[in-house]
mmCIF file of C-alpha atoms in Angstrom:
data_model
loop_
_atom_site.group_PDB
_atom_site.id
_atom_site.type_symbol
_atom_site.label_atom_id
_atom_site.label_comp_id
_atom_site.label_asym_id
_atom_site.label_seq_id
_atom_site.Cartn_x
_atom_site.Cartn_y
_atom_site.Cartn_z
ATOM 1 C CA UNK S 1 -4.334 22.369 3.918
ATOM 2 C CA UNK S 2 -5.356 18.873 4.992
ATOM 3 C CA UNK S 3 -6.809 19.212 8.512
ATOM 4 C CA UNK S 4 -6.733 15.436 9.064
ATOM 5 C CA UNK S 5 -5.415 12.271 7.415
ATOM 6 C CA UNK S 6 -6.188 8.837 8.878
ATOM 7 C CA UNK S 7 -4.224 5.786 7.753
ATOM 8 C CA UNK S 8 -5.331 2.203 8.510
ATOM 9 C CA UNK S 9 -3.294 -0.788 7.301
ATOM 10 C CA UNK S 10 -3.946 -4.496 7.788
ATOM 11 C CA UNK S 11 -1.074 -6.881 7.010
ATOM 12 C CA UNK S 12 -1.818 -10.563 6.351
ATOM 13 C CA UNK S 13 0.488 -13.537 6.950
ATOM 14 C CA UNK S 14 1.304 -13.737 3.224
ATOM 15 C CA UNK S 15 2.804 -10.207 3.522
ATOM 16 C CA UNK S 16 0.011 -8.553 1.563
ATOM 17 C CA UNK S 17 -1.436 -5.330 2.923
ATOM 18 C CA UNK S 18 -4.827 -3.638 2.683
ATOM 19 C CA UNK S 19 -4.680 0.136 3.155
ATOM 20 C CA UNK S 20 -7.637 2.421 3.846
ATOM 21 C CA UNK S 21 -7.178 6.174 4.208
ATOM 22 C CA UNK S 22 -9.601 8.927 5.129
ATOM 23 C CA UNK S 23 -8.463 12.388 4.041
ATOM 24 C CA UNK S 24 -10.019 15.743 4.822
ATOM 25 C CA UNK S 25 -8.874 18.763 2.796
ATOM 26 C CA UNK S 26 -9.828 22.396 3.238
ATOM 27 C CA UNK S 27 -10.039 24.395 0.016
ATOM 28 C CA UNK S 28 -10.401 28.157 0.094
ATOM 29 C CA UNK S 29 -10.889 28.039 -3.680
ATOM 30 C CA UNK S 30 -11.724 25.233 -6.153
ATOM 31 C CA UNK S 31 -8.940 22.882 -7.241
ATOM 32 C CA UNK S 32 -10.269 20.478 -9.879
ATOM 33 C CA UNK S 33 -6.732 19.308 -10.650
ATOM 34 C CA UNK S 34 -6.097 18.045 -7.122
ATOM 35 C CA UNK S 35 -4.418 14.631 -6.924
ATOM 36 C CA UNK S 36 -3.353 12.245 -4.157
ATOM 37 C CA UNK S 37 -0.104 10.215 -4.364
ATOM 38 C CA UNK S 38 -0.068 6.445 -3.831
ATOM 39 C CA UNK S 39 2.724 3.818 -3.803
ATOM 40 C CA UNK S 40 4.037 2.589 -7.146
ATOM 41 C CA UNK S 41 3.040 -1.030 -6.457
ATOM 42 C CA UNK S 42 -0.514 -0.246 -5.267
ATOM 43 C CA UNK S 43 -3.388 -2.153 -6.902
ATOM 44 C CA UNK S 44 -7.202 -2.337 -6.603
ATOM 45 C CA UNK S 45 -7.251 1.430 -6.105
ATOM 46 C CA UNK S 46 -10.553 3.094 -5.226
ATOM 47 C CA UNK S 47 -11.769 6.533 -4.159
ATOM 48 C CA UNK S 48 -14.983 6.598 -2.143
ATOM 49 C CA UNK S 49 -15.500 2.951 -3.108
ATOM 50 C CA UNK S 50 -15.242 3.547 -6.860
ATOM 51 C CA UNK S 51 -12.426 2.690 -9.224
ATOM 52 C CA UNK S 52 -9.878 5.488 -9.237
ATOM 53 C CA UNK S 53 -8.392 7.283 -12.221
ATOM 54 C CA UNK S 54 -4.613 6.983 -11.873
ATOM 55 C CA UNK S 55 -1.875 8.814 -13.765
ATOM 56 C CA UNK S 56 1.877 9.201 -13.430
ATOM 57 C CA UNK S 57 3.797 12.467 -13.171
ATOM 58 C CA UNK S 58 7.365 13.221 -12.079
ATOM 59 C CA UNK S 59 7.836 9.570 -11.142
ATOM 60 C CA UNK S 60 4.765 9.457 -8.866
ATOM 61 C CA UNK S 61 1.468 7.624 -9.250
ATOM 62 C CA UNK S 62 -1.381 10.047 -8.645
ATOM 63 C CA UNK S 63 -5.095 9.546 -8.072
ATOM 64 C CA UNK S 64 -7.307 12.156 -9.706
ATOM 65 C CA UNK S 65 -9.702 13.790 -7.220
ATOM 66 C CA UNK S 66 -11.593 15.794 -9.817
ATOM 67 C CA UNK S 67 -14.839 13.861 -9.321
ATOM 68 C CA UNK S 68 -14.517 14.158 -5.545
ATOM 69 C CA UNK S 69 -13.577 17.826 -5.293
ATOM 70 C CA UNK S 70 -15.145 19.333 -8.408
ATOM 71 C CA UNK S 71 -15.681 23.058 -7.861
ATOM 72 C CA UNK S 72 -16.349 22.711 -4.137
ATOM 73 C CA UNK S 73 -14.717 24.739 -1.389
ATOM 74 C CA UNK S 74 -14.482 24.295 2.380
ATOM 75 C CA UNK S 75 -13.851 20.953 4.099
ATOM 76 C CA UNK S 76 -14.076 17.906 1.811
ATOM 77 C CA UNK S 77 -13.601 14.350 3.101
ATOM 78 C CA UNK S 78 -12.912 11.328 0.923
ATOM 79 C CA UNK S 79 -11.561 7.788 1.291
ATOM 80 C CA UNK S 80 -8.748 6.083 -0.610
ATOM 81 C CA UNK S 81 -8.217 2.305 -0.568
ATOM 82 C CA UNK S 82 -5.605 0.102 -2.204
ATOM 83 C CA UNK S 83 -3.664 -3.150 -1.821
ATOM 84 C CA UNK S 84 0.095 -3.621 -1.541
ATOM 85 C CA UNK S 85 1.344 -7.022 -2.803
ATOM 86 C CA UNK S 86 4.427 -7.489 -0.606
ATOM 87 C CA UNK S 87 5.438 -5.310 2.345
ATOM 88 C CA UNK S 88 7.940 -7.746 3.953
ATOM 89 C CA UNK S 89 11.523 -7.611 2.681
ATOM 90 C CA UNK S 90 15.000 -8.695 3.725
ATOM 91 C CA UNK S 91 16.734 -5.852 5.577
ATOM 92 C CA UNK S 92 20.377 -4.752 5.518
ATOM 93 C CA UNK S 93 21.330 -7.258 8.238
ATOM 94 C CA UNK S 94 19.600 -10.190 6.546
ATOM 95 C CA UNK S 95 16.589 -10.056 8.873
ATOM 96 C CA UNK S 96 13.005 -9.570 7.771
ATOM 97 C CA UNK S 97 11.486 -6.090 7.846
ATOM 98 C CA UNK S 98 7.977 -4.842 7.345
ATOM 99 C CA UNK S 99 8.379 -1.770 5.125
ATOM 100 C CA UNK S 100 5.250 0.323 4.857
ATOM 101 C CA UNK S 101 4.878 3.596 2.907
ATOM 102 C CA UNK S 102 2.333 5.805 4.693
ATOM 103 C CA UNK S 103 2.492 9.231 3.041
ATOM 104 C CA UNK S 104 3.742 9.756 -0.491
ATOM 105 C CA UNK S 105 4.122 13.549 -0.719
ATOM 106 C CA UNK S 106 0.631 15.085 -0.687
ATOM 107 C CA UNK S 107 0.694 18.630 -2.067
ATOM 108 C CA UNK S 108 -0.853 20.134 1.100
ATOM 109 C CA UNK S 109 0.521 20.182 4.654
ATOM 110 C CA UNK S 110 -1.197 17.698 6.985
ATOM 111 C CA UNK S 111 -2.276 19.315 10.228
ATOM 112 C CA UNK S 112 -3.038 16.038 12.018
ATOM 113 C CA UNK S 113 -2.021 12.518 10.999
ATOM 114 C CA UNK S 114 -3.161 9.349 12.755
ATOM 115 C CA UNK S 115 -2.488 5.725 11.899
ATOM 116 C CA UNK S 116 -2.942 2.110 12.893
ATOM 117 C CA UNK S 117 -1.119 -0.936 11.518
ATOM 118 C CA UNK S 118 -2.519 -4.378 12.354
ATOM 119 C CA UNK S 119 -0.416 -7.551 11.994
ATOM 120 C CA UNK S 120 -1.526 -11.218 12.108
ATOM 121 C CA UNK S 121 -0.044 -11.774 15.597
ATOM 122 C CA UNK S 122 1.314 -9.754 18.516
ATOM 123 C CA UNK S 123 4.022 -7.194 17.741
ATOM 124 C CA UNK S 124 7.205 -7.873 19.732
ATOM 125 C CA UNK S 125 9.357 -4.960 18.486
ATOM 126 C CA UNK S 126 9.102 -1.197 18.211
ATOM 127 C CA UNK S 127 8.698 0.367 14.772
ATOM 128 C CA UNK S 128 10.957 3.010 13.246
ATOM 129 C CA UNK S 129 9.864 5.941 11.109
ATOM 130 C CA UNK S 130 11.536 8.076 8.443
ATOM 131 C CA UNK S 131 10.324 11.108 6.496
ATOM 132 C CA UNK S 132 11.425 13.205 3.570
ATOM 133 C CA UNK S 133 11.993 16.356 5.624
ATOM 134 C CA UNK S 134 13.161 15.046 8.993
ATOM 135 C CA UNK S 135 14.584 11.613 8.095
ATOM 136 C CA UNK S 136 14.701 9.510 11.303
ATOM 137 C CA UNK S 137 14.162 12.688 13.353
ATOM 138 C CA UNK S 138 10.460 12.516 12.471
ATOM 139 C CA UNK S 139 9.978 10.269 15.524
ATOM 140 C CA UNK S 140 10.217 13.381 17.716
ATOM 141 C CA UNK S 141 6.994 14.568 16.107
ATOM 142 C CA UNK S 142 5.128 11.269 16.476
ATOM 143 C CA UNK S 143 3.426 9.579 19.415
ATOM 144 C CA UNK S 144 2.976 5.831 18.952
ATOM 145 C CA UNK S 145 2.328 2.706 20.997
ATOM 146 C CA UNK S 146 1.967 -1.044 20.520
ATOM 147 C CA UNK S 147 -1.110 -2.853 21.805
ATOM 148 C CA UNK S 148 -1.231 -6.579 21.031
ATOM 149 C CA UNK S 149 -0.995 -6.984 17.265
ATOM 150 C CA UNK S 150 -1.648 -3.324 16.408
ATOM 151 C CA UNK S 151 0.565 -0.249 16.273
ATOM 152 C CA UNK S 152 -1.260 3.029 16.931
ATOM 153 C CA UNK S 153 0.114 6.518 16.480
ATOM 154 C CA UNK S 154 -0.470 10.164 15.642
ATOM 155 C CA UNK S 155 1.463 13.312 14.834
ATOM 156 C CA UNK S 156 2.344 15.809 17.571
ATOM 157 C CA UNK S 157 2.856 18.672 15.121
ATOM 158 C CA UNK S 158 1.674 19.511 11.609
ATOM 159 C CA UNK S 159 3.478 17.748 8.759
ATOM 160 C CA UNK S 160 4.848 19.870 5.944
ATOM 161 C CA UNK S 161 3.498 19.919 2.405
ATOM 162 C CA UNK S 162 4.890 17.177 0.135
ATOM 163 C CA UNK S 163 5.991 15.246 3.218
ATOM 164 C CA UNK S 164 6.715 11.530 2.878
ATOM 165 C CA UNK S 165 6.482 9.089 5.762
ATOM 166 C CA UNK S 166 7.326 5.398 6.013
ATOM 167 C CA UNK S 167 7.490 2.796 8.768
ATOM 168 C CA UNK S 168 9.827 -0.151 9.293
ATOM 169 C CA UNK S 169 9.344 -3.001 11.735
ATOM 170 C CA UNK S 170 11.484 -6.068 12.405
ATOM 171 C CA UNK S 171 9.347 -9.214 12.031
ATOM 172 C CA UNK S 172 9.989 -12.914 12.549
ATOM 173 C CA UNK S 173 10.531 -15.564 9.898
ATOM 174 C CA UNK S 174 7.899 -17.706 11.640
ATOM 175 C CA UNK S 175 5.270 -15.060 10.974
ATOM 176 C CA UNK S 176 6.343 -14.380 7.382
ATOM 177 C CA UNK S 177 8.200 -17.536 6.188
ATOM 178 C CA UNK S 178 7.822 -16.606 2.519
ATOM 179 C CA UNK S 179 9.690 -13.358 3.170
ATOM 180 C CA UNK S 180 12.993 -15.165 2.532
ATOM 181 C CA UNK S 181 11.903 -16.235 -0.933
ATOM 182 C CA UNK S 182 10.514 -14.368 -3.867
ATOM 183 C CA UNK S 183 6.744 -14.232 -3.957
ATOM 184 C CA UNK S 184 5.616 -15.309 -7.400
ATOM 185 C CA UNK S 185 2.540 -14.505 -9.393
ATOM 186 C CA UNK S 186 1.321 -18.036 -10.152
ATOM 187 C CA UNK S 187 -1.211 -16.986 -12.787
ATOM 188 C CA UNK S 188 1.400 -17.258 -15.555
ATOM 189 C CA UNK S 189 2.467 -20.709 -14.384
ATOM 190 C CA UNK S 190 -1.116 -21.972 -14.354
ATOM 191 C CA UNK S 191 -1.671 -20.632 -17.887
ATOM 192 C CA UNK S 192 1.477 -22.431 -19.066
ATOM 193 C CA UNK S 193 0.390 -25.729 -17.512
ATOM 194 C CA UNK S 194 -3.045 -25.518 -19.134
ATOM 195 C CA UNK S 195 -1.445 -24.783 -22.510
ATOM 196 C CA UNK S 196 0.904 -27.774 -22.166
ATOM 197 C CA UNK S 197 -2.046 -29.995 -21.272
ATOM 198 C CA UNK S 198 -3.994 -28.873 -24.338
ATOM 199 C CA UNK S 199 -0.987 -29.459 -26.598
ATOM 200 C CA UNK S 200 -0.473 -32.935 -25.108
ATOM 201 C CA UNK S 201 -4.122 -33.811 -25.772
ATOM 202 C CA UNK S 202 -3.875 -32.586 -29.362
ATOM 203 C CA UNK S 203 -0.712 -34.684 -29.891
ATOM 204 C CA UNK S 204 -2.447 -37.757 -28.445
ATOM 205 C CA UNK S 205 -5.445 -37.315 -30.784
ATOM 206 C CA UNK S 206 -3.123 -36.830 -33.747
ATOM 207 C CA UNK S 207 -0.476 -39.512 -33.167
ATOM 208 C CA UNK S 208 -1.490 -41.808 -30.300
ATOM 209 C CA UNK S 209 -5.285 -42.001 -30.309
ATOM 210 C CA UNK S 210 -5.311 -45.839 -30.437
ATOM 211 C CA UNK S 211 -2.965 -46.049 -27.422
ATOM 212 C CA UNK S 212 -3.972 -45.521 -23.760
ATOM 213 C CA UNK S 213 -4.417 -41.838 -22.929
#
C-alpha cells in the first residue's frame, strides 16, 4: 500500500503549474517494476531531483521507480516533480475553469492523501472534485478548506488502488486573461523569424548589396 501521498501544486498567472509530490510506499516484498502514473502533458519530470525515466503503457505515462525502490522492502519515500503547461480551460458554460489532475491511478491503495493548491491571488470559489471510483461522490471522503490563495485538503478514508482524482475550480478572466485564447509555443515563431531574416540578408548581399540595407 501507499501509507501517505502528499500533493503540492503552485499555479502561476500564465496558467502554468508546478507540481511536487511526496509518496511513501510500503513493500512487503521487492517490486523493481513499480511505476508511478503522471499526466500526459507533464514535462520536466524528476524523481528525487533527478531526471525520470518515462514510458507509456495502456494509454498512461509511467515513471519508472526501479532506481528508487530496487530490491528494498518496508517503507520507501520518494519525491516526484513535474510541470503542467496549461491548467486553465474554458468550461461547459463558457467560463474559465482550473482543471487539475491530482492522482492518475497508482497501482496501490492510498491510505492517506493530503494536498495544497496555491493560486496567484485569493480564491473566491469552492473547488469540486471527481474520482474514478466515486465520481463527484468523492467529496464525502475529503476534507478541504480555502485560506487566502491556497486550497488545503486531505482524505477522510483510504483511497482505493488505481484511484484517479481531479479538481476543478471556477476562476476569473482577470486572473487568467489568456485562458480565453490558445496559449502558443512561441519557439517555432522565433525560429521562423530568424530564418526569414537570414534569407533577407542573403538576398540583399546577392542582389541589392549596392543599395541601402
